[in-house]
CSV table of C-alpha atoms in Angstrom, one decimal:
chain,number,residue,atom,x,y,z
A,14,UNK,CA,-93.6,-32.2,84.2
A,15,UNK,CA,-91.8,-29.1,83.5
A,16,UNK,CA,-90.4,-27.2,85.6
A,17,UNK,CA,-89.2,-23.4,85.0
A,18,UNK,CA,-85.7,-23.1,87.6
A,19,UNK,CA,-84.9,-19.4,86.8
A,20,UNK,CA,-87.7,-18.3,89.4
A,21,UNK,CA,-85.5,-20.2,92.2
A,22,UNK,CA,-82.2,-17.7,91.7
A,23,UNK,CA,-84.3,-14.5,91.8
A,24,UNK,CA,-84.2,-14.2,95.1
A,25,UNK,CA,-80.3,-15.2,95.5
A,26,UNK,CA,-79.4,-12.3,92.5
A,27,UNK,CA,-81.5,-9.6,94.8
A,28,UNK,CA,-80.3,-10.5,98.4
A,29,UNK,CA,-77.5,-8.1,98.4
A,30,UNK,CA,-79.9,-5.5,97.4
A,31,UNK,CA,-80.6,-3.6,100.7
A,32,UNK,CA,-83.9,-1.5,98.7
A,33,UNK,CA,-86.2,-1.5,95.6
A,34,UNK,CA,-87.4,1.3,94.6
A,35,UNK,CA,-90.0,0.6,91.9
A,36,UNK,CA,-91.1,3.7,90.5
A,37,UNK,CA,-94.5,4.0,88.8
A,38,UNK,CA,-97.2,5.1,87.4
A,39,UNK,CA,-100.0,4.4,85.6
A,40,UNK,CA,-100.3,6.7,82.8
A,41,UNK,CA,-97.6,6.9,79.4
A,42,UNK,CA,-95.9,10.2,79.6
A,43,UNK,CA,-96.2,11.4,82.9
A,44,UNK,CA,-92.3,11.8,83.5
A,45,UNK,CA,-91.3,8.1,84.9
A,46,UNK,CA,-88.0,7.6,83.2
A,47,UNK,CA,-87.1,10.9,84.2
A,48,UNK,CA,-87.8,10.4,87.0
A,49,UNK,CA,-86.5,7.1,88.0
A,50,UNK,CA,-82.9,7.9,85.8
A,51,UNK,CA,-82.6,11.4,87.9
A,52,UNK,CA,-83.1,9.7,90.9
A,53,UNK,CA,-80.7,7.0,90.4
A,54,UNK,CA,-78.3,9.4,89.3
A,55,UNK,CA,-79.1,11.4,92.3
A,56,UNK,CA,-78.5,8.5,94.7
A,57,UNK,CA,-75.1,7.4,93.1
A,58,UNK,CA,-74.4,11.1,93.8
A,59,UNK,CA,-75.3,10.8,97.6
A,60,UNK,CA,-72.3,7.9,97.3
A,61,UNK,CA,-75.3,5.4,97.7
A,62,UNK,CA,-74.6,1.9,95.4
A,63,UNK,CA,-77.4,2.1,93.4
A,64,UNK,CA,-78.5,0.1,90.4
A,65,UNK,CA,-80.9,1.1,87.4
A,66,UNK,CA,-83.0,-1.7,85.6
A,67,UNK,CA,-85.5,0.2,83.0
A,68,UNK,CA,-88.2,-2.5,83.0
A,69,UNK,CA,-90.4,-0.1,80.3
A,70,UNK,CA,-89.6,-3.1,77.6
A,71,UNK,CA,-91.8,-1.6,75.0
A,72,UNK,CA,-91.0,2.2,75.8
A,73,UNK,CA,-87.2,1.8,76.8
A,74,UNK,CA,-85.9,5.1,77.2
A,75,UNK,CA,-83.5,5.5,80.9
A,76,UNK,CA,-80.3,5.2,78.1
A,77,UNK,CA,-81.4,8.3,76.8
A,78,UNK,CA,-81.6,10.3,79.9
A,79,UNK,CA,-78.3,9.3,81.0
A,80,UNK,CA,-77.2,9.4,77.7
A,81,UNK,CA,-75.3,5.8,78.2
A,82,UNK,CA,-73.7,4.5,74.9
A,83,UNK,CA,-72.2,1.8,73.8
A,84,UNK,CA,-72.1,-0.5,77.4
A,85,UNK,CA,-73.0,-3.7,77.4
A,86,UNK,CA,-73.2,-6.3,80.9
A,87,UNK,CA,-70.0,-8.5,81.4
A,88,UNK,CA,-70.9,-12.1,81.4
A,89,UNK,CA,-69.1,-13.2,84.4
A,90,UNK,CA,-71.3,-16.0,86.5
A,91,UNK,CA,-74.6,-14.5,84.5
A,92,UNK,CA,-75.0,-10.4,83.3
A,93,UNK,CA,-72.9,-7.8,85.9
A,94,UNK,CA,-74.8,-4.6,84.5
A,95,UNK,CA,-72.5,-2.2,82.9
A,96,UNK,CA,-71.4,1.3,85.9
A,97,UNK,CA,-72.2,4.3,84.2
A,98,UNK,CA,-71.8,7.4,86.1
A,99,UNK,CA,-72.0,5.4,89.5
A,100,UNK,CA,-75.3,3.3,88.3
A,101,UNK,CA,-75.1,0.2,87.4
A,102,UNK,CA,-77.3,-0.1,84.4
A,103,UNK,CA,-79.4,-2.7,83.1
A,104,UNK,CA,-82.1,-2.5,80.1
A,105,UNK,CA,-83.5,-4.4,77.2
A,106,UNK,CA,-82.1,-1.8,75.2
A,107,UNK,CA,-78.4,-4.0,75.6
A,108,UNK,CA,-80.2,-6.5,73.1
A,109,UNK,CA,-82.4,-5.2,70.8
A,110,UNK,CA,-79.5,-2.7,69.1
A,111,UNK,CA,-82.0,0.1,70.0
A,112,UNK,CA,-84.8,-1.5,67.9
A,113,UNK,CA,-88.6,-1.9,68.7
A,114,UNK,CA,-89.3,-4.9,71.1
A,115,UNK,CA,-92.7,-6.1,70.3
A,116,UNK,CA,-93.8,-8.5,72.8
A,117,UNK,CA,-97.0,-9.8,73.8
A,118,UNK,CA,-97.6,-9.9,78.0
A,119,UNK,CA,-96.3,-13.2,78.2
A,120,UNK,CA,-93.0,-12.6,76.7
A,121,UNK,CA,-92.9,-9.5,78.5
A,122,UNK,CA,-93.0,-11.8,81.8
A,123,UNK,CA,-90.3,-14.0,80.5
A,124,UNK,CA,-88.0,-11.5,79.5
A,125,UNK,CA,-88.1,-10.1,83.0
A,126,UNK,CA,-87.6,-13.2,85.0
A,127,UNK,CA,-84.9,-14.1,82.3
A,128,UNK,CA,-83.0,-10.8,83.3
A,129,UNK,CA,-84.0,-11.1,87.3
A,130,UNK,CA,-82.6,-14.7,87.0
A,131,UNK,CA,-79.1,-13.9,85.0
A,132,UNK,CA,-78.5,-11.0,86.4
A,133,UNK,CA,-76.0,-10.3,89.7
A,134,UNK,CA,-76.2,-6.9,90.8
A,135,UNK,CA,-74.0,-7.6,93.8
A,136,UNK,CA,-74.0,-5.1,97.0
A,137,UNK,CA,-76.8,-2.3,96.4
A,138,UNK,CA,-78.2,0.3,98.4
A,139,UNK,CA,-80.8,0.9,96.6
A,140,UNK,CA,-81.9,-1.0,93.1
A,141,UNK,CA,-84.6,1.9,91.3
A,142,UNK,CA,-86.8,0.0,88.9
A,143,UNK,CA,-88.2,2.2,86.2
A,144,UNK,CA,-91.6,0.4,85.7
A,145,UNK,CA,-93.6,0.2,82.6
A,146,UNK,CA,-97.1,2.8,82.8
A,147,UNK,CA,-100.1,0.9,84.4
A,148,UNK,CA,-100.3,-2.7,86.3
A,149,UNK,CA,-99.5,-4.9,83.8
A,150,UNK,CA,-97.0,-8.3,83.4
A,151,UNK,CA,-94.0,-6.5,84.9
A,152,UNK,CA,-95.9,-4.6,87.4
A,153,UNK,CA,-96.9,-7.9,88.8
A,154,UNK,CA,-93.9,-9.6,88.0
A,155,UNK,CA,-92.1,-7.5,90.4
A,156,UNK,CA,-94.2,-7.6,92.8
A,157,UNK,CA,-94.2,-11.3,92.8
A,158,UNK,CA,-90.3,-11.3,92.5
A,159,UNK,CA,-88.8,-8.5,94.3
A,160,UNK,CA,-90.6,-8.4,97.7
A,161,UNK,CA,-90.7,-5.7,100.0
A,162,UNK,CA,-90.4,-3.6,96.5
A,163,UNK,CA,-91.3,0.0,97.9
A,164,UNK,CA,-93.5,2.1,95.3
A,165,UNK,CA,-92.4,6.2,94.4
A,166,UNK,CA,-95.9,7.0,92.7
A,167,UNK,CA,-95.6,9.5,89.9
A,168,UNK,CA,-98.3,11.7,88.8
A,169,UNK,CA,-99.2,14.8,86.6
A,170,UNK,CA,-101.6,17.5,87.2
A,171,UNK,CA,-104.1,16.6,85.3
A,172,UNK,CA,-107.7,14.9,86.6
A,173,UNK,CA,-107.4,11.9,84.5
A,174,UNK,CA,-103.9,10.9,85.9
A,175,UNK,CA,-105.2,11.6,89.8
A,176,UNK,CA,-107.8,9.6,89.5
A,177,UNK,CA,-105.7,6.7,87.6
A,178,UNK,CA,-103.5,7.2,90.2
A,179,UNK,CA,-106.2,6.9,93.6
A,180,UNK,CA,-107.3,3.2,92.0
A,181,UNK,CA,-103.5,2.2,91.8
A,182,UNK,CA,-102.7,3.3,95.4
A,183,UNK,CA,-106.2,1.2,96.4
A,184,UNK,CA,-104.7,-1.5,94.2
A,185,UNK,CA,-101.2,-1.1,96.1
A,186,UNK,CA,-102.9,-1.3,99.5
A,187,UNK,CA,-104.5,-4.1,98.5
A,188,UNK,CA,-101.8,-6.0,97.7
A,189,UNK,CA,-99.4,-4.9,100.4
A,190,UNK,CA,-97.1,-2.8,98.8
A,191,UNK,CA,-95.4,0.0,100.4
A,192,UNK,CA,-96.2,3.4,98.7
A,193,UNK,CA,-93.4,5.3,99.7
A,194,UNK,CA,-95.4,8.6,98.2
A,195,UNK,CA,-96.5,10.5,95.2
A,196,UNK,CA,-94.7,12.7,93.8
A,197,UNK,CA,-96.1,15.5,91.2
A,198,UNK,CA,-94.2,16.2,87.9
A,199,UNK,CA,-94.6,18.9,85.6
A,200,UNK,CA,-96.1,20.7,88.2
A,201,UNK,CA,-97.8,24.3,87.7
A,202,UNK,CA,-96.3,25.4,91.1
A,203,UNK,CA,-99.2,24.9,93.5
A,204,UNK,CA,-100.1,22.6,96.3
A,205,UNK,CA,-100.5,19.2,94.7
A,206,UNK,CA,-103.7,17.0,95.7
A,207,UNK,CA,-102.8,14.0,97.3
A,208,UNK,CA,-98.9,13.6,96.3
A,209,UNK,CA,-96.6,14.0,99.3
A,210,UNK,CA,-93.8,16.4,96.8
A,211,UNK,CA,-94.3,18.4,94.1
A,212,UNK,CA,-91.8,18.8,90.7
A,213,UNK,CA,-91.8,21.7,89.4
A,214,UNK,CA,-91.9,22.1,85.5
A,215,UNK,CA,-88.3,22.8,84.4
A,216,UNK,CA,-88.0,23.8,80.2
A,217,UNK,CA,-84.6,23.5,81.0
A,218,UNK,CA,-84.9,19.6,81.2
A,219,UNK,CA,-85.4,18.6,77.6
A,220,UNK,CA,-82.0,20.3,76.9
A,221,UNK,CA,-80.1,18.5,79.7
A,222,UNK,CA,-81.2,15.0,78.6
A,223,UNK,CA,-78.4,12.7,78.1
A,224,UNK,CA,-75.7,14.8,80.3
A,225,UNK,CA,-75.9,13.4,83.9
A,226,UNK,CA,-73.7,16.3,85.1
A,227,UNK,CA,-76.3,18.8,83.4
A,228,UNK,CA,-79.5,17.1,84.4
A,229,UNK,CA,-77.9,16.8,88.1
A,230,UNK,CA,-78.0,20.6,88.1
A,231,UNK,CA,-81.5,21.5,86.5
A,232,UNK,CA,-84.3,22.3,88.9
A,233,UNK,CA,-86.0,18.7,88.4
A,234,UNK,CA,-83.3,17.6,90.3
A,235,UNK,CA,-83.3,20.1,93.0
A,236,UNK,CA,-87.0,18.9,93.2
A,237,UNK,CA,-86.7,15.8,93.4
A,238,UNK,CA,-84.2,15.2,95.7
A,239,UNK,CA,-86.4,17.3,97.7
A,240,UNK,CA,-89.3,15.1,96.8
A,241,UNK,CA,-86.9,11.7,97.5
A,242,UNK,CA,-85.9,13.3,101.2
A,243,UNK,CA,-89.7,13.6,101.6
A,244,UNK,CA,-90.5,9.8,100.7
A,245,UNK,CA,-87.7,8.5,102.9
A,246,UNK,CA,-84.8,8.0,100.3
A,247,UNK,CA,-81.6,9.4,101.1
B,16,UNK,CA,-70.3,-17.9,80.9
B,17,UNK,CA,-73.7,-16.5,81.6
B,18,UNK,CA,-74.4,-20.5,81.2
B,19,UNK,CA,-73.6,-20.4,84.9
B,20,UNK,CA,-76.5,-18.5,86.2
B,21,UNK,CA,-79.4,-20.6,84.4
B,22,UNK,CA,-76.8,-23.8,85.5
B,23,UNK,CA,-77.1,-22.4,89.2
B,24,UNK,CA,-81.1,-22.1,88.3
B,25,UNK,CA,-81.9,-25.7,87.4
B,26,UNK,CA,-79.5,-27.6,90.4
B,27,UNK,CA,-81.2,-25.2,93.4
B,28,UNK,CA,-84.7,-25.5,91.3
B,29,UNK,CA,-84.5,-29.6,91.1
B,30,UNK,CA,-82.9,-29.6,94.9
B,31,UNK,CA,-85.7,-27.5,96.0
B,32,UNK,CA,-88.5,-29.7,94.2
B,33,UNK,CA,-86.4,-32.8,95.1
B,34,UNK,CA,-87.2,-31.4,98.9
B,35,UNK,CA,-91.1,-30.8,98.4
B,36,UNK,CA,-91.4,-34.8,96.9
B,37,UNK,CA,-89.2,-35.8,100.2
B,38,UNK,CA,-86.3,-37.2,98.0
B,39,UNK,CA,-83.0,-37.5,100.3
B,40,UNK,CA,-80.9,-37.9,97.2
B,41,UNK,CA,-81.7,-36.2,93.6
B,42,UNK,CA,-80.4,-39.3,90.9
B,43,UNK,CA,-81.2,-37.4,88.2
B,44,UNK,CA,-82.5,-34.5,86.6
B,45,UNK,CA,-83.8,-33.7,82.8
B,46,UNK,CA,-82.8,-30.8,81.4
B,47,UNK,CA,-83.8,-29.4,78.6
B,48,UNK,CA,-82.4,-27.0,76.1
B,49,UNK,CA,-84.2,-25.0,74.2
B,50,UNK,CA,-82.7,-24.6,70.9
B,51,UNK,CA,-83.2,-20.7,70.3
B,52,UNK,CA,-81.8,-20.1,73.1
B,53,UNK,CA,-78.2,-21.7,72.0
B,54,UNK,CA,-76.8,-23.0,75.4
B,55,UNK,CA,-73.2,-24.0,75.2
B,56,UNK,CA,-73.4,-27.4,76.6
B,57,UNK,CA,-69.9,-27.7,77.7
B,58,UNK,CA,-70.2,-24.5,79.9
B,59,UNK,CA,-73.6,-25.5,81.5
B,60,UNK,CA,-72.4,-28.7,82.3
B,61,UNK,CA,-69.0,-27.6,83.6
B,62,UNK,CA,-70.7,-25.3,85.9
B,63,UNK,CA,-73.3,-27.9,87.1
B,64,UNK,CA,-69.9,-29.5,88.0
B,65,UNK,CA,-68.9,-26.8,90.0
B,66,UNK,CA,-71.9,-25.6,91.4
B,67,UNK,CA,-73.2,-29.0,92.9
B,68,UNK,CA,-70.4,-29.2,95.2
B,69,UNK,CA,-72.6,-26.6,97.0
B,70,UNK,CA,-75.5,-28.5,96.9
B,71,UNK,CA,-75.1,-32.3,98.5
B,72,UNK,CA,-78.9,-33.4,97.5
B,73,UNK,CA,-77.4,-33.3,94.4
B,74,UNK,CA,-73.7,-34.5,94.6
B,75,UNK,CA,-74.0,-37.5,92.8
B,76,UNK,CA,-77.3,-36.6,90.1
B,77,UNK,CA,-77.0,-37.1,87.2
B,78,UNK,CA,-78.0,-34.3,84.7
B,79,UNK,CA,-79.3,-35.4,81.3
B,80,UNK,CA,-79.4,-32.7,79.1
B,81,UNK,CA,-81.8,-32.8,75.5
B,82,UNK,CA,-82.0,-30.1,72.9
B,83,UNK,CA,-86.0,-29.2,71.8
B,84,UNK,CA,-85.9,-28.1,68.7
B,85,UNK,CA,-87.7,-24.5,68.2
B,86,UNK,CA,-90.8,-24.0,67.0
B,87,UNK,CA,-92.8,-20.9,65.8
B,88,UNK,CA,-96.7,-19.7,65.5
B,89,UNK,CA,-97.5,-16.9,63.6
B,90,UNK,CA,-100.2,-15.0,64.8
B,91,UNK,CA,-100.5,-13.0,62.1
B,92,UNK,CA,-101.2,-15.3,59.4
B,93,UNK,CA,-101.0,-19.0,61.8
B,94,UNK,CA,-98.1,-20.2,59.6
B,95,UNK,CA,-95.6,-22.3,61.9
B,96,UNK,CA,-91.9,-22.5,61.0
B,97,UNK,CA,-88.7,-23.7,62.7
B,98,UNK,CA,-85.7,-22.1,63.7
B,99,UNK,CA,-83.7,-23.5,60.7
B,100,UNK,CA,-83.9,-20.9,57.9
B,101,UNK,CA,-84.5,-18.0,59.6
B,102,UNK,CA,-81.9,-15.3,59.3
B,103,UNK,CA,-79.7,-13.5,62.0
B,104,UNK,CA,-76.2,-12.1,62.9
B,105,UNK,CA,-74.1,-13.3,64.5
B,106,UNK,CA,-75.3,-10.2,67.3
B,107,UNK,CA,-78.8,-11.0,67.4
B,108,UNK,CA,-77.8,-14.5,68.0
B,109,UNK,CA,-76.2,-13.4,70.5
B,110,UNK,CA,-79.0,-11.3,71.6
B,111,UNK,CA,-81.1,-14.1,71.5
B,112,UNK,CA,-78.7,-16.0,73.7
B,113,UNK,CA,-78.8,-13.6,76.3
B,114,UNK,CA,-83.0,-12.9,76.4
B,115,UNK,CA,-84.5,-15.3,74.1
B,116,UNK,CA,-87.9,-13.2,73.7
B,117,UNK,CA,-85.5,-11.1,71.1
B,118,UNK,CA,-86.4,-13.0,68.7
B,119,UNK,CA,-89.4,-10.5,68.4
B,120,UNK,CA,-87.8,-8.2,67.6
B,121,UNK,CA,-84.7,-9.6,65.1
B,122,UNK,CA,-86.8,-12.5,63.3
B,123,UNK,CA,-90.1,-12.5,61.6
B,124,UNK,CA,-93.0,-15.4,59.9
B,125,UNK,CA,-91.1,-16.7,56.3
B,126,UNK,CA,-94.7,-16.1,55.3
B,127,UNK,CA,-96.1,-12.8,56.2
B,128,UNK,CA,-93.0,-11.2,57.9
B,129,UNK,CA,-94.6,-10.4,61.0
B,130,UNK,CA,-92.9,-10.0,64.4
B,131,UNK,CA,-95.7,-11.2,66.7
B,132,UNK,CA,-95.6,-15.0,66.4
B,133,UNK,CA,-95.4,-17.5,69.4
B,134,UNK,CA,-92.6,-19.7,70.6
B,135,UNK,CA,-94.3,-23.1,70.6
B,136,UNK,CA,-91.4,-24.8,72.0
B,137,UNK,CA,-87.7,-24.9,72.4
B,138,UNK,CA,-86.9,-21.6,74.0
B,139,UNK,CA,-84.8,-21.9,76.9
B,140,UNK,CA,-83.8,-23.8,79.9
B,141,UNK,CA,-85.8,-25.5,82.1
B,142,UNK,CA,-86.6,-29.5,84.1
B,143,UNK,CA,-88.3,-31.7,82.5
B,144,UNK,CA,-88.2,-34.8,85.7
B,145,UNK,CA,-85.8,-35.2,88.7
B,146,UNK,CA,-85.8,-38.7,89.9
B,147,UNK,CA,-84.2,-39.6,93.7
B,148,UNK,CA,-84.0,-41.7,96.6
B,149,UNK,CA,-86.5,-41.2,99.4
């Protein structure tokens, strides 16, 4: 017999959590971390207690939209994520000294229900999880851990991402997750198919990476917020 | 002392399954250590101490804790190695502490220096029998 306990605590470690917030998609690319980083950031601002947990193991990236250096969790009963700029902020990037983490699907899975397990993210309004492109280990993971996980769908206009995204919605359905809506990034300005918001392209964006005050004030976060107000967040 | 979490893990894990076999009273409980993941006994245990006085299935169980040594697959090359030998800071230890599936990324096969190997055995916590009183 052998039994894996860290599965029994999940549950404990997300109860003060009042909302997930898993944002997705299911192509590489297509503006997730952006997305999911801004709208944390954006939430904190609101005065909502928000939390950020970049679960894009292989990709890791939310550090470098908020620009967070050198934090690292405080071991106090398990991991208390590190507060930067009103999130608190957990990432595999803590541990691997911003090097490539190449793990198989398996691993993947255990490195998330490690960090679900160990970590206490206390009283949240809202916990936004910035999930890896595509259904995969994590996707399910979280689906299996976090229930009544609520899904901000992000797309592109382009063909090949709509049509990736219509089989994950059905997928999403199928599996009774909440789809909270679809919102289109790096939009061209006109009336986006099947997404609920639309984001315009800002080239002001790259530039405004890593400065929360600056990315707070480009027009992708004047969109979104709009976008978030339309899915039912905030 | 993130020992306390993964200690808070295994005594509401063994109450639970303690509860699904109808066992009034857990007796006692393997634990097992993996040894990559470096769990400091003395912490674990003290925290079992504290942590059972919320749980009274498991008041008086008995925790009996063995370390499994790691073991490694390659599946580059199929070459399996231990733990001993294989180089790290005293950080990526550390690391490795904290989410044991670093070990991708700061050790590699002795043989063919490849990242993508398995972990056999011995890499973290978990139950290996709970015994009890029906």
């Amino acid at each position: 017999m052998t039994i894996d306990p860290r599965p029994s605590v999940i549950a404990e470690r997300l109860k003060g959590v009042k909302r997930v917030i898993a944002v997705t998609g299911w192509k590489g690319g297509i503006g997730k971390s952006v997305t999911a980083s801004t709208l944390a950031l954006l939430l904190a601002k609101q005065g909502y207690r928000t939390g950020l947990f970049d679960l894009d193991f292989a990709g890791a990236s939310d550090h470098l939209v908020l620009g967070a250096k050198g934090l690292f969790p405080k071991e106090e009963k398990g991991l208390e994520p590190p507060v930067f700029e009103g999130v608190k902020f957990m990432s595999v990037v803590f541990f691997s000294e911003n090097k490539a983490v190449p793990l198989r699907g398996a691993n993947v899975s255990d490195a998330i229900i490690e960090l679900l397990a160990i970590t206490q993210w206390g009283e949240l309004d809202f916990l936004v999880l910035d999930m890896p492109p595509g259904i995969n280990d994590a996707a399910l993971d979280v689906m299996r851990f976090a229930k009544g996980a609520e899904v901000l769908a992000v797309t592109v206009p382009s063909v090949l991402a709509h049509d990736v995204l219509e089989r994950s919605l059905a997928l999403y359905r199928r599996l009774g997750v909440p789809v909270l809506g679809v919102v289109e990034n790096m939009s061209d300005g006109r009336r986006p198919a099947g997404a609920c918001a639309a984001i315009r392209r800002d080239p002001k964006l790259e530039a405004a990476l890593g400065r929360p005050a600056a990315l707070l004030k480009t027009a992708f976060a004047r969109d979104l917020r709009r976008a978030a107000a339309k899915a039912g967040l905030a | 002392m993130h020992e306390w979490a993964l200690a808070e893990s295994v005594i509401k894990s063994a109450v639970e399954h303690a509860g699904e076999q109808k066992l009034k009273k857990l007796k006692e409980t393997g634990v097992v250590f993996g040894e990559l993941q470096a769990i400091d006994k003395e912490i674990f245990s003290f925290a079992l101490e504290e942590l059972r006085k919320q749980f009274p299935a498991a008041a008086a169980c008995r925790f009996k804790i063995e370390v499994e040594p790691a073991a490694f697959r390659c599946k580059a090359c199929a070459h399996e190695f231990p733990l001993k030998g294989l180089k790290k800071t005293k950080d990526e230890a550390e690391f490795i502490h904290f989410v044991p599936e670093m070990a991708h990324t700061f050790l590699k096969c002795p043989k063919c220096k490849s990242p993508d190997f398995e972990i056999a055995r011995g890499r973290g916590v978990s139950i290996s029998y709970i015994k009890g009183e029906k």
